[in-house]
Amino acid sequence: MKKNQKQKGILLMAACLVLAGALAGCSKTETNSAAGGADKSKGTDSIRIIKGPIDPDSTPSEADTKYVSDKIGVNLKIETFPWNDYTQKVQTLIASGDLPDLLRPNGQGGNIDQIMIKQGAALALDDLLPKYAPSLWKTMPKEAWDKVRAASPDGKIYYLPKYDLFPRLGIMMRKDWLDAVGMKTPTTQAELVEVLKAFRDKDPNGNGQKDELPTSGREGARWMDELFSMYGVGMYEGFPDWNLVDGKLVYAGITPNMKASLEFIKTLYKEKLLDNETFLNKSDTWSAKIKNDQVGMWFHIPSEGTLNFNAMKQKNPKADVIVIPVPKVEGYEGFVSQKAMGFVDYMIPKSAEKNAANVLKYLDWWYTEEGKNFQLYGRENQTWVKENGQVKYMPEKDTPAQIKSREFALSGLSYWDLDFRKKIVAINQSEYGKKIPAMWEVSQPAQKLLPADGMPNSVFEGYGDISTHKIFQEYAIKIIMGDYPIEKFDEFVEKWKKSGGDEVTKKANEWYSKVNKK
């Protein structure tokens, strides 16, 4: 509890410093061209952007950065922050008063966006968006803006949401391992267990060593969502979300479905069907095991699996990957959780108000035909040309590094619908890229939009252990590892409720009623 109070104190201190900087005009921002305003050395305006959380190898190329800068008439100065410790890095940045002109405030979880809004350190965008970013304004659905307004005390727009509606998540499995053990794609829980046992015992990677991990997850019981969601538990990237029960939101972590799933996962762990280092695995460790031809099943983002697949192929030329359906569990309705508005994408600090027009100009460009064509195909007359009014892409002149630079490190696009995703996949002519449409086809029927999609983190305000899922993770991990009997789950539910869970649930349902008024 003391650790949690300390974390809340750091956040509060950071927020106060942000507000102080905003009210003082943030002299550092006004005098340093890297933070915005005029870049006198080049005679152009300049904006400073923090991009993240992002993979370490996703860096903007100088040539592409200059291309976009020239197109919008604003000099771009982009810094990238990786996934590991992203929220802490942002807190340090804010506490130092070194605010950029544009940033993503939160990492996994976190409520820095709400602190900035309530402390007056975030810029309201209602009047600015239609004027300086008309393409963005028209593209984002009205229901998205309504949910953003519902997230602020005064009903104003203080951030751009990430709107991404497509079969983003899925259960990935090594097809070559299935072939090696002579088994078919599992469709039921019982079949899945038999497959995992075969992965454990029959040397499917063929290296003569007992090094296979049938399935694996990450610290905090994360990125193993399929083991929960086959029981109808609303999980998103390893965090319990919310289920709708009799028209009311209920925290997925305290449902009977969760208890049943934990009992199942405990069995997997005991029988070494689940990687026994799961709760020590950081992102890079987990990815390394997948790339190293060691993991048979994992839960992730199929459309972003190219690098993992290429590494597997180097280790094992027979490597092949598919997406499997959610295994059926008798008495439960399984699904793959989906969010259109998974997180807060961008905020402009109040201290950058004088430079907001330039920031919005940068964001808006990605919603134009020119911006979308650049993100998809690269620079005209270099990696694509226009013939008879149509784009002719030349993949042989493009590279994975350039594609990643455009799509992740440079792009300001927050609206990614299925049609746009299909265009991205269509140009990916790699061995893995050609597999993605089939993966989506398998995953699509089980996709289910979570009822709390777009709910602000402010519902957790004052209850840090609830917000970070600390209480859930503590009990879930000990139950899975066998340190606690499954009966301890009931103790967890009571502790969660008494630690603020009941109050959080009340606020969550107030929000739900607000955004679902008929």
Short mmCIF file of C-alpha atoms in Angstrom, two decimals:
data_model
loop_
_atom_site.label_atom_id
_atom_site.label_comp_id
_atom_site.label_asym_id
_atom_site.label_seq_id
_atom_site.Cartn_x
_atom_site.Cartn_y
_atom_site.Cartn_z
CA MET A 1 0.00 0.00 0.00
CA LYS A 2 2.85 2.39 0.79
CA LYS A 3 4.38 1.75 -2.61
CA ASN A 4 1.07 2.60 -4.25
CA GLN A 5 0.77 5.82 -2.27
CA LYS A 6 4.27 6.75 -3.35
CA GLN A 7 3.36 6.18 -6.99
CA LYS A 8 0.27 8.35 -6.65
CA GLY A 9 2.41 11.02 -5.03
CA ILE A 10 4.79 11.01 -7.96
CA LEU A 11 1.91 11.37 -10.39
CA LEU A 12 0.39 14.19 -8.38
CA MET A 13 3.73 16.00 -8.16
CA ALA A 14 4.21 15.57 -11.89
CA ALA A 15 0.74 16.93 -12.60
CA CYS A 16 1.31 19.96 -10.40
CA LEU A 17 4.58 20.68 -12.14
CA VAL A 18 2.83 20.40 -15.48
CA LEU A 19 0.21 22.87 -14.36
CA ALA A 20 2.82 25.22 -12.96
CA GLY A 21 4.68 25.09 -16.25
CA ALA A 22 1.51 25.71 -18.20
CA LEU A 23 0.49 28.71 -16.12
CA ALA A 24 3.98 30.13 -16.24
CA GLY A 25 4.02 29.86 -20.00
CA CYS A 26 6.71 27.21 -19.88
CA SER A 27 9.64 29.48 -20.67
CA LYS A 28 11.78 26.50 -21.68
CA THR A 29 9.30 25.66 -24.41
CA GLU A 30 9.26 29.22 -25.71
CA THR A 31 13.01 29.68 -25.86
CA ASN A 32 14.06 26.26 -27.17
CA SER A 33 13.25 25.73 -30.85
CA ALA A 34 13.18 21.95 -30.31
CA ALA A 35 10.06 22.37 -28.22
CA GLY A 36 8.10 24.36 -30.76
CA GLY A 37 7.62 27.74 -32.35
CA ALA A 38 9.89 29.23 -34.96
CA ASP A 39 13.04 27.42 -36.00
CA LYS A 40 15.01 30.53 -36.88
CA SER A 41 17.90 28.59 -38.39
CA LYS A 42 15.64 27.26 -41.15
CA GLY A 43 12.97 29.93 -41.25
CA THR A 44 10.19 27.43 -40.57
CA ASP A 45 7.98 26.56 -37.64
CA SER A 46 8.98 23.57 -35.55
CA ILE A 47 7.18 21.08 -33.33
CA ARG A 48 8.59 18.55 -30.89
CA ILE A 49 6.82 15.19 -30.65
CA ILE A 50 7.23 12.30 -28.21
CA LYS A 51 6.31 9.03 -29.95
CA GLY A 52 5.75 5.94 -27.85
CA PRO A 53 5.44 3.47 -26.39
CA ILE A 54 7.19 2.03 -29.43
CA ASP A 55 9.52 -0.82 -30.36
CA PRO A 56 13.19 0.18 -29.98
CA ASP A 57 13.86 -0.45 -33.67
CA SER A 58 11.01 1.84 -34.78
CA THR A 59 12.87 5.05 -35.48
CA PRO A 60 11.97 7.76 -38.00
CA SER A 61 14.34 7.95 -40.93
CA GLU A 62 15.87 11.35 -41.60
CA ALA A 63 14.76 11.29 -45.23
CA ASP A 64 11.14 10.49 -44.37
CA THR A 65 11.08 13.05 -41.57
CA LYS A 66 12.31 15.74 -43.96
CA TYR A 67 9.76 14.65 -46.56
CA VAL A 68 6.84 15.08 -44.16
CA SER A 69 8.29 18.32 -42.77
CA ASP A 70 8.51 19.77 -46.27
CA LYS A 71 4.99 18.67 -47.12
CA ILE A 72 3.37 20.35 -44.11
CA GLY A 73 5.79 23.28 -43.83
CA VAL A 74 6.63 22.44 -40.22
CA ASN A 75 9.97 21.14 -39.00
CA LEU A 76 9.43 17.85 -37.12
CA LYS A 77 11.58 16.93 -34.16
CA ILE A 78 10.62 13.44 -33.04
CA GLU A 79 11.82 11.53 -29.99
CA THR A 80 10.88 7.87 -29.48
CA PHE A 81 10.35 6.18 -26.11
CA PRO A 82 10.27 2.34 -25.92
CA TRP A 83 7.63 0.21 -24.21
CA ASN A 84 9.67 -0.64 -21.14
CA ASP A 85 9.02 1.87 -18.34
CA TYR A 86 7.23 4.25 -20.72
CA THR A 87 4.91 5.74 -18.10
CA GLN A 88 7.83 6.38 -15.74
CA LYS A 89 9.74 8.10 -18.55
CA VAL A 90 6.75 10.35 -19.29
CA GLN A 91 6.38 11.17 -15.59
CA THR A 92 10.04 12.17 -15.44
CA LEU A 93 9.64 14.28 -18.57
CA ILE A 94 6.64 16.06 -17.12
CA ALA A 95 8.18 16.55 -13.69
CA SER A 96 11.23 18.17 -15.30
CA GLY A 97 9.01 20.68 -17.10
CA ASP A 98 10.44 19.51 -20.43
CA LEU A 99 7.09 19.27 -22.20
CA PRO A 100 6.86 18.55 -25.93
CA ASP A 101 4.19 19.95 -28.21
CA LEU A 102 2.54 16.57 -28.66
CA LEU A 103 2.68 13.32 -26.68
CA ARG A 104 0.89 10.12 -25.81
CA PRO A 105 0.40 10.54 -22.05
CA ASN A 106 -0.08 6.96 -20.90
CA GLY A 107 1.72 3.68 -21.32
CA GLN A 108 -0.08 0.49 -20.28
CA GLY A 109 -2.81 1.79 -18.04
CA GLY A 110 -2.00 5.03 -16.20
CA ASN A 111 -4.05 8.18 -15.83
CA ILE A 112 -1.64 11.00 -16.66
CA ASP A 113 -4.17 12.24 -19.24
CA GLN A 114 -6.83 12.71 -16.56
CA ILE A 115 -4.42 14.42 -14.19
CA MET A 116 -3.42 16.86 -16.93
CA ILE A 117 -7.06 17.55 -17.79
CA LYS A 118 -8.10 18.21 -14.18
CA GLN A 119 -5.05 20.34 -13.43
CA GLY A 120 -5.65 22.53 -16.49
CA ALA A 121 -2.47 21.35 -18.21
CA ALA A 122 -4.17 19.90 -21.31
CA LEU A 123 -5.35 22.02 -24.22
CA ALA A 124 -9.05 21.89 -25.16
CA LEU A 125 -9.36 21.12 -28.88
CA ASP A 126 -13.07 21.64 -29.63
CA ASP A 127 -12.60 24.88 -31.57
CA LEU A 128 -9.17 24.06 -32.95
CA LEU A 129 -9.87 20.70 -34.58
CA PRO A 130 -12.48 21.87 -37.15
CA LYS A 131 -10.29 24.88 -38.02
CA TYR A 132 -6.81 23.37 -38.22
CA ALA A 133 -7.49 19.64 -38.69
CA PRO A 134 -10.69 19.39 -40.77
CA SER A 135 -9.85 16.01 -42.33
CA LEU A 136 -9.15 14.48 -38.92
CA TRP A 137 -12.28 16.06 -37.48
CA LYS A 138 -14.54 14.63 -40.18
CA THR A 139 -12.95 11.18 -40.22
CA MET A 140 -13.25 10.37 -36.52
CA PRO A 141 -16.77 8.99 -35.80
CA LYS A 142 -19.15 11.10 -33.74
CA GLU A 143 -19.44 8.35 -31.11
CA ALA A 144 -15.69 8.57 -30.59
CA TRP A 145 -15.83 12.31 -29.92
CA ASP A 146 -18.84 11.74 -27.62
CA LYS A 147 -16.83 9.29 -25.52
CA VAL A 148 -13.88 11.68 -25.38
CA ARG A 149 -16.16 14.47 -24.14
CA ALA A 150 -17.65 12.10 -21.55
CA ALA A 151 -14.14 11.55 -20.20
CA SER A 152 -13.67 15.17 -19.09
CA PRO A 153 -15.42 17.03 -16.25
CA ASP A 154 -16.42 19.94 -18.49
CA GLY A 155 -17.41 17.89 -21.53
CA LYS A 156 -14.62 19.20 -23.76
CA ILE A 157 -12.24 17.38 -26.10
CA TYR A 158 -8.76 17.20 -24.59
CA TYR A 159 -7.24 14.32 -26.54
CA LEU A 160 -7.39 12.29 -29.71
CA PRO A 161 -8.47 8.69 -29.15
CA LYS A 162 -6.86 5.74 -30.87
CA TYR A 163 -9.71 4.42 -33.00
CA ASP A 164 -8.71 1.03 -34.37
CA LEU A 165 -11.53 -1.34 -35.26
CA PHE A 166 -10.31 -4.57 -36.85
CA PRO A 167 -9.45 -8.11 -35.64
CA ARG A 168 -6.40 -6.79 -33.82
CA LEU A 169 -5.76 -9.62 -31.37
CA GLY A 170 -5.62 -13.35 -31.89
CA ILE A 171 -4.37 -16.75 -30.68
CA MET A 172 -1.22 -17.62 -32.58
CA MET A 173 0.09 -21.14 -32.94
CA ARG A 174 2.99 -22.88 -34.67
CA LYS A 175 1.47 -24.80 -37.59
CA ASP A 176 4.74 -26.65 -38.21
CA TRP A 177 4.68 -27.88 -34.60
CA LEU A 178 1.14 -29.18 -35.09
CA ASP A 179 2.32 -31.02 -38.19
CA ALA A 180 5.37 -32.37 -36.37
CA VAL A 181 3.24 -33.96 -33.63
CA GLY A 182 0.59 -35.13 -36.09
CA MET A 183 -2.30 -33.11 -34.68
CA LYS A 184 -4.99 -30.81 -36.05
CA THR A 185 -5.92 -27.30 -34.98
CA PRO A 186 -7.62 -27.60 -31.55
CA THR A 187 -11.20 -26.36 -31.37
CA THR A 188 -12.05 -27.34 -27.78
CA GLN A 189 -10.31 -26.90 -24.46
CA ALA A 190 -9.72 -30.66 -24.19
CA GLU A 191 -8.12 -30.75 -27.64
CA LEU A 192 -5.98 -27.75 -26.76
CA VAL A 193 -4.60 -29.43 -23.66
CA GLU A 194 -3.66 -32.52 -25.69
CA VAL A 195 -1.89 -30.33 -28.24
CA LEU A 196 0.05 -28.51 -25.51
CA LYS A 197 1.09 -31.84 -23.99
CA ALA A 198 2.37 -32.96 -27.39
CA PHE A 199 4.30 -29.70 -27.73
CA ARG A 200 5.86 -30.38 -24.33
CA ASP A 201 6.77 -34.02 -24.91
CA LYS A 202 7.39 -34.66 -28.62
CA ASP A 203 10.20 -32.24 -29.57
CA PRO A 204 8.18 -30.37 -32.23
CA ASN A 205 11.03 -27.96 -33.02
CA GLY A 206 13.17 -30.97 -33.84
CA ASN A 207 16.36 -29.86 -32.14
CA GLY A 208 16.65 -32.90 -29.90
CA GLN A 209 16.36 -30.82 -26.75
CA LYS A 210 13.50 -30.57 -24.26
CA ASP A 211 13.32 -26.78 -24.59
CA GLU A 212 9.79 -26.32 -25.92
CA LEU A 213 7.35 -24.09 -24.06
CA PRO A 214 3.81 -25.15 -25.04
CA THR A 215 2.50 -21.65 -24.27
CA SER A 216 3.91 -18.57 -22.58
CA GLY A 217 2.86 -15.22 -21.17
CA ARG A 218 4.41 -12.16 -19.59
CA GLU A 219 4.87 -10.69 -16.13
CA GLY A 220 1.65 -9.70 -14.40
CA ALA A 221 -0.18 -12.64 -16.05
CA ARG A 222 -0.29 -10.62 -19.24
CA TRP A 223 -0.50 -11.52 -22.92
CA MET A 224 -2.07 -14.90 -22.22
CA ASP A 225 -5.59 -13.59 -22.75
CA GLU A 226 -6.81 -16.68 -24.58
CA LEU A 227 -6.56 -18.75 -21.41
CA PHE A 228 -9.01 -16.36 -19.74
CA SER A 229 -11.22 -15.34 -22.66
CA MET A 230 -12.18 -18.90 -23.55
CA TYR A 231 -14.15 -18.68 -20.29
CA GLY A 232 -15.85 -15.47 -21.41
CA VAL A 233 -13.62 -13.18 -19.34
CA GLY A 234 -13.15 -9.70 -20.77
CA MET A 235 -9.36 -9.28 -20.91
CA TYR A 236 -7.39 -6.79 -22.95
CA GLU A 237 -3.65 -7.24 -23.38
CA GLY A 238 -3.58 -9.14 -20.11
CA PHE A 239 -5.58 -6.73 -17.96
CA PRO A 240 -9.07 -7.60 -16.75
CA ASP A 241 -11.52 -5.23 -18.39
CA TRP A 242 -15.28 -5.15 -17.80
CA ASN A 243 -18.05 -7.61 -18.55
CA LEU A 244 -21.67 -6.64 -19.00
CA VAL A 245 -23.89 -8.58 -16.59
CA ASP A 246 -27.63 -7.87 -16.55
CA GLY A 247 -27.02 -4.49 -18.16
CA LYS A 248 -24.37 -3.44 -15.62
CA LEU A 249 -20.59 -3.27 -15.86
CA VAL A 250 -18.77 -5.76 -13.64
CA TYR A 251 -14.98 -5.88 -13.29
CA ALA A 252 -13.96 -9.01 -15.19
CA GLY A 253 -11.39 -9.89 -12.54
CA ILE A 254 -14.00 -10.72 -9.90
CA THR A 255 -16.44 -12.78 -11.96
CA PRO A 256 -17.07 -16.52 -11.47
CA ASN A 257 -15.73 -16.93 -15.01
CA MET A 258 -12.38 -15.55 -13.84
CA LYS A 259 -12.27 -18.03 -10.97
CA ALA A 260 -12.88 -20.91 -13.37
CA SER A 261 -10.19 -19.72 -15.76
CA LEU A 262 -7.61 -19.37 -12.97
CA GLU A 263 -8.27 -22.94 -11.89
CA PHE A 264 -7.62 -24.10 -15.46
CA ILE A 265 -4.46 -22.02 -15.86
CA LYS A 266 -3.18 -23.32 -12.53
CA THR A 267 -3.34 -26.83 -13.97
CA LEU A 268 -1.42 -25.75 -17.07
CA TYR A 269 1.27 -24.21 -14.92
CA LYS A 270 1.58 -27.28 -12.69
CA GLU A 271 1.94 -29.58 -15.70
CA LYS A 272 4.49 -27.22 -17.32
CA LEU A 273 2.17 -26.57 -20.24
CA LEU A 274 2.47 -22.87 -19.36
CA ASP A 275 6.00 -21.47 -19.31
CA ASN A 276 6.99 -21.53 -15.61
CA GLU A 277 8.99 -18.31 -16.18
CA THR A 278 5.89 -16.51 -17.45
CA PHE A 279 5.66 -14.18 -14.46
CA LEU A 280 9.31 -13.15 -14.90
CA ASN A 281 9.08 -12.54 -18.64
CA LYS A 282 9.45 -8.93 -19.69
CA SER A 283 8.43 -7.97 -23.21
CA ASP A 284 11.85 -8.51 -24.78
CA THR A 285 12.42 -11.84 -22.97
CA TRP A 286 9.03 -13.14 -24.06
CA SER A 287 9.57 -12.05 -27.67
CA ALA A 288 13.03 -13.65 -27.68
CA LYS A 289 11.56 -17.01 -26.69
CA ILE A 290 9.04 -16.81 -29.53
CA LYS A 291 11.73 -15.82 -32.03
CA ASN A 292 14.02 -18.57 -30.74
CA ASP A 293 11.69 -21.36 -31.87
CA GLN A 294 10.65 -22.23 -28.31
CA VAL A 295 6.96 -21.26 -27.96
CA GLY A 296 4.08 -23.22 -29.47
CA MET A 297 1.14 -20.88 -28.71
CA TRP A 298 0.94 -17.24 -27.71
CA PHE A 299 -1.52 -14.36 -27.76
CA HIS A 300 -0.65 -11.22 -29.65
CA ILE A 301 -1.28 -8.98 -32.67
CA PRO A 302 -1.18 -11.09 -35.85
CA SER A 303 -0.66 -8.12 -38.17
CA GLU A 304 2.50 -7.16 -36.28
CA GLY A 305 4.15 -10.58 -36.31
CA THR A 306 6.52 -10.18 -39.24
CA LEU A 307 9.70 -9.68 -37.23
CA ASN A 308 8.95 -12.65 -34.96
CA PHE A 309 8.22 -14.83 -37.96
CA ASN A 310 11.37 -13.83 -39.84
CA ALA A 311 13.47 -14.60 -36.77
CA MET A 312 11.79 -18.01 -36.39
CA LYS A 313 12.54 -18.83 -40.01
CA GLN A 314 16.21 -18.11 -39.48
CA LYS A 315 16.23 -20.47 -36.51
CA ASN A 316 13.97 -23.06 -38.12
CA PRO A 317 13.30 -22.87 -41.89
CA LYS A 318 10.16 -25.00 -41.41
CA ALA A 319 8.54 -22.44 -39.08
CA ASP A 320 4.93 -21.65 -39.90
CA VAL A 321 2.34 -19.66 -37.94
CA ILE A 322 -1.47 -19.65 -37.95
CA VAL A 323 -4.26 -18.11 -35.87
CA ILE A 324 -6.62 -20.58 -34.23
CA PRO A 325 -10.25 -20.15 -33.13
CA VAL A 326 -11.05 -19.65 -29.45
CA PRO A 327 -11.21 -23.18 -28.00
CA LYS A 328 -14.70 -24.01 -26.76
CA VAL A 329 -15.23 -24.64 -23.06
CA GLU A 330 -18.49 -26.33 -22.11
CA GLY A 331 -20.83 -23.91 -20.33
CA TYR A 332 -18.95 -20.76 -21.39
CA GLU A 333 -19.06 -18.40 -24.36
CA GLY A 334 -15.51 -17.54 -25.31
CA PHE A 335 -14.43 -14.56 -27.41
CA VAL A 336 -11.49 -12.36 -28.37
CA SER A 337 -11.72 -8.92 -26.76
CA GLN A 338 -11.89 -5.97 -29.08
CA LYS A 339 -11.58 -2.25 -28.46
CA ALA A 340 -12.11 0.50 -30.99
CA MET A 341 -10.82 3.09 -28.51
CA GLY A 342 -8.11 1.23 -26.68
CA PHE A 343 -6.23 4.23 -25.33
CA VAL A 344 -5.57 7.96 -25.42
CA ASP A 345 -3.46 8.53 -28.53
CA TYR A 346 -2.39 12.18 -28.44
CA MET A 347 -2.61 15.23 -26.19
CA ILE A 348 -1.37 18.76 -26.70
CA PRO A 349 -0.17 20.32 -23.44
CA LYS A 350 -1.60 23.70 -22.53
CA SER A 351 1.96 25.04 -22.61
CA ALA A 352 2.05 24.34 -26.37
CA GLU A 353 -1.09 26.37 -27.11
CA LYS A 354 0.78 28.90 -29.29
CA ASN A 355 2.03 26.05 -31.45
CA ALA A 356 -1.23 24.06 -31.54
CA ALA A 357 -2.04 25.06 -35.13
CA ASN A 358 1.23 23.54 -36.33
CA VAL A 359 0.68 20.37 -34.29
CA LEU A 360 -2.79 19.92 -35.75
CA LYS A 361 -1.45 20.60 -39.23
CA TYR A 362 0.94 17.69 -38.75
CA LEU A 363 -1.84 15.40 -37.46
CA ASP A 364 -4.32 16.40 -40.15
CA TRP A 365 -1.94 15.66 -43.02
CA TRP A 366 -2.11 11.94 -42.28
CA TYR A 367 -5.87 11.97 -42.96
CA THR A 368 -5.44 13.42 -46.46
CA GLU A 369 -4.98 11.27 -49.55
CA GLU A 370 -1.37 12.42 -49.78
CA GLY A 371 -0.66 11.50 -46.17
CA LYS A 372 -2.35 8.12 -46.37
CA ASN A 373 -0.52 7.26 -49.59
CA PHE A 374 2.79 8.12 -47.94
CA GLN A 375 2.06 5.96 -44.91
CA LEU A 376 1.01 3.06 -47.11
CA TYR A 377 3.43 3.27 -49.99
CA GLY A 378 6.22 5.71 -49.14
CA ARG A 379 7.46 8.63 -51.19
CA GLU A 380 5.97 9.16 -54.63
CA ASN A 381 8.28 8.37 -57.55
CA GLN A 382 10.58 6.43 -55.23
CA THR A 383 8.56 3.48 -53.93
CA TRP A 384 5.39 4.14 -55.91
CA VAL A 385 4.16 5.94 -58.99
CA LYS A 386 0.75 6.91 -60.27
CA GLU A 387 -0.38 5.23 -63.48
CA ASN A 388 -3.78 5.98 -65.03
CA GLY A 389 -4.81 7.65 -61.79
CA GLN A 390 -3.98 4.57 -59.70
CA VAL A 391 -1.15 3.90 -57.27
CA LYS A 392 1.44 1.42 -58.52
CA TYR A 393 3.46 0.28 -55.54
CA MET A 394 7.03 -0.97 -56.09
CA PRO A 395 7.77 -3.18 -53.06
CA GLU A 396 11.22 -4.08 -54.31
CA LYS A 397 12.23 -0.46 -53.70
CA ASP A 398 10.80 -0.37 -50.18
CA THR A 399 12.24 -1.93 -47.01
CA PRO A 400 10.78 -3.21 -43.70
CA ALA A 401 12.70 -0.49 -41.85
CA GLN A 402 11.18 2.24 -44.04
CA ILE A 403 7.70 0.78 -43.63
CA LYS A 404 8.11 0.69 -39.84
CA SER A 405 9.45 4.24 -39.85
CA ARG A 406 6.36 5.52 -41.67
CA GLU A 407 3.76 3.43 -39.87
CA PHE A 408 4.93 3.70 -36.26
CA ALA A 409 7.57 6.37 -35.73
CA LEU A 410 6.26 9.08 -38.06
CA SER A 411 2.55 8.54 -38.55
CA GLY A 412 0.08 10.81 -36.79
CA LEU A 413 -2.92 8.74 -37.84
CA SER A 414 -5.26 7.78 -34.99
CA TYR A 415 -8.10 6.30 -37.07
CA TRP A 416 -7.39 2.84 -38.45
CA ASP A 417 -10.44 1.03 -39.79
CA LEU A 418 -10.53 -2.41 -41.41
CA ASP A 419 -10.41 -1.01 -44.96
CA PHE A 420 -7.17 0.87 -44.21
CA ARG A 421 -5.73 -2.19 -42.49
CA LYS A 422 -6.51 -4.30 -45.55
CA LYS A 423 -4.58 -1.85 -47.73
CA ILE A 424 -1.59 -2.15 -45.41
CA VAL A 425 -1.75 -5.94 -45.59
CA ALA A 426 -2.21 -5.92 -49.36
CA ILE A 427 1.20 -4.33 -49.88
CA ASN A 428 2.95 -6.71 -47.49
CA GLN A 429 4.07 -9.35 -49.97
CA SER A 430 6.40 -11.11 -47.57
CA GLU A 431 5.79 -14.76 -46.72
CA TYR A 432 4.25 -13.73 -43.43
CA GLY A 433 2.32 -10.77 -44.83
CA LYS A 434 0.43 -13.04 -47.18
CA LYS A 435 -0.81 -15.03 -44.17
CA ILE A 436 -2.43 -12.10 -42.36
CA PRO A 437 -5.78 -12.01 -44.23
CA ALA A 438 -6.35 -15.69 -43.40
CA MET A 439 -5.47 -15.00 -39.76
CA TRP A 440 -8.04 -12.21 -39.60
CA GLU A 441 -10.65 -14.45 -41.23
CA VAL A 442 -10.19 -17.04 -38.49
CA SER A 443 -10.17 -14.49 -35.66
CA GLN A 444 -13.01 -12.22 -36.86
CA PRO A 445 -16.02 -14.39 -35.83
CA ALA A 446 -14.89 -14.46 -32.19
CA GLN A 447 -14.22 -10.71 -31.91
CA LYS A 448 -16.37 -8.95 -29.29
CA LEU A 449 -16.34 -5.23 -28.57
CA LEU A 450 -15.87 -4.71 -24.85
CA PRO A 451 -18.69 -2.73 -23.19
CA ALA A 452 -16.30 -0.31 -21.44
CA ASP A 453 -14.52 0.65 -24.66
CA GLY A 454 -13.43 4.28 -24.35
CA MET A 455 -14.02 4.54 -20.61
CA PRO A 456 -11.60 7.07 -19.06
CA ASN A 457 -9.09 6.11 -16.40
CA SER A 458 -10.62 8.78 -14.17
CA VAL A 459 -13.07 6.17 -12.87
CA PHE A 460 -10.08 4.70 -11.00
CA GLU A 461 -8.96 8.02 -9.50
CA GLY A 462 -7.90 7.61 -5.90
CA TYR A 463 -7.71 3.84 -6.18
CA GLY A 464 -4.27 3.09 -7.55
CA ASP A 465 -4.25 -0.60 -6.68
CA ILE A 466 -7.50 -1.01 -8.63
CA SER A 467 -6.27 1.05 -11.58
CA THR A 468 -3.04 -0.91 -11.94
CA HIS A 469 -4.77 -4.25 -11.34
CA LYS A 470 -2.22 -4.84 -8.58
CA ILE A 471 -4.62 -6.73 -6.32
CA PHE A 472 -5.80 -8.96 -9.16
CA GLN A 473 -2.26 -9.71 -10.28
CA GLU A 474 -1.09 -10.53 -6.76
CA TYR A 475 -3.81 -13.13 -6.21
CA ALA A 476 -3.95 -14.45 -9.77
CA ILE A 477 -0.22 -15.16 -9.94
CA LYS A 478 -0.15 -16.89 -6.54
CA ILE A 479 -3.18 -19.00 -7.41
CA ILE A 480 -1.70 -20.02 -10.77
CA MET A 481 1.69 -20.86 -9.22
CA GLY A 482 0.05 -22.93 -6.48
CA ASP A 483 1.04 -20.66 -3.62
CA TYR A 484 -2.65 -20.00 -2.94
CA PRO A 485 -5.54 -22.49 -3.21
CA ILE A 486 -8.32 -21.52 -5.60
CA GLU A 487 -10.53 -20.81 -2.56
CA LYS A 488 -8.43 -17.67 -2.00
CA PHE A 489 -10.22 -16.14 -4.99
CA ASP A 490 -13.20 -15.28 -2.80
CA GLU A 491 -10.87 -13.45 -0.42
CA PHE A 492 -9.50 -11.51 -3.38
CA VAL A 493 -12.99 -10.44 -4.46
CA GLU A 494 -13.77 -9.08 -0.99
CA LYS A 495 -10.41 -7.31 -0.78
CA TRP A 496 -10.91 -5.78 -4.21
CA LYS A 497 -14.34 -4.46 -3.29
CA LYS A 498 -13.17 -3.04 0.06
CA SER A 499 -10.08 -1.44 -1.55
CA GLY A 500 -12.29 0.79 -3.68
CA GLY A 501 -13.68 -1.66 -6.19
CA ASP A 502 -17.29 -0.93 -5.27
CA GLU A 503 -16.76 2.82 -5.72
CA VAL A 504 -14.93 2.30 -9.03
CA THR A 505 -17.77 0.06 -10.23
CA LYS A 506 -20.28 2.77 -9.35
CA LYS A 507 -18.36 5.38 -11.36
CA ALA A 508 -17.88 2.96 -14.25
CA ASN A 509 -21.62 2.40 -14.48
CA GLU A 510 -22.31 6.13 -14.26
CA TRP A 511 -20.05 6.58 -17.28
CA TYR A 512 -21.70 3.66 -19.07
CA SER A 513 -25.17 5.13 -18.54
CA LYS A 514 -23.94 8.53 -19.73
CA VAL A 515 -22.56 7.30 -23.05
CA ASN A 516 -25.42 4.90 -23.72
CA LYS A 517 -28.30 7.32 -23.29
CA LYS A 518 -30.97 6.74 -25.90
#
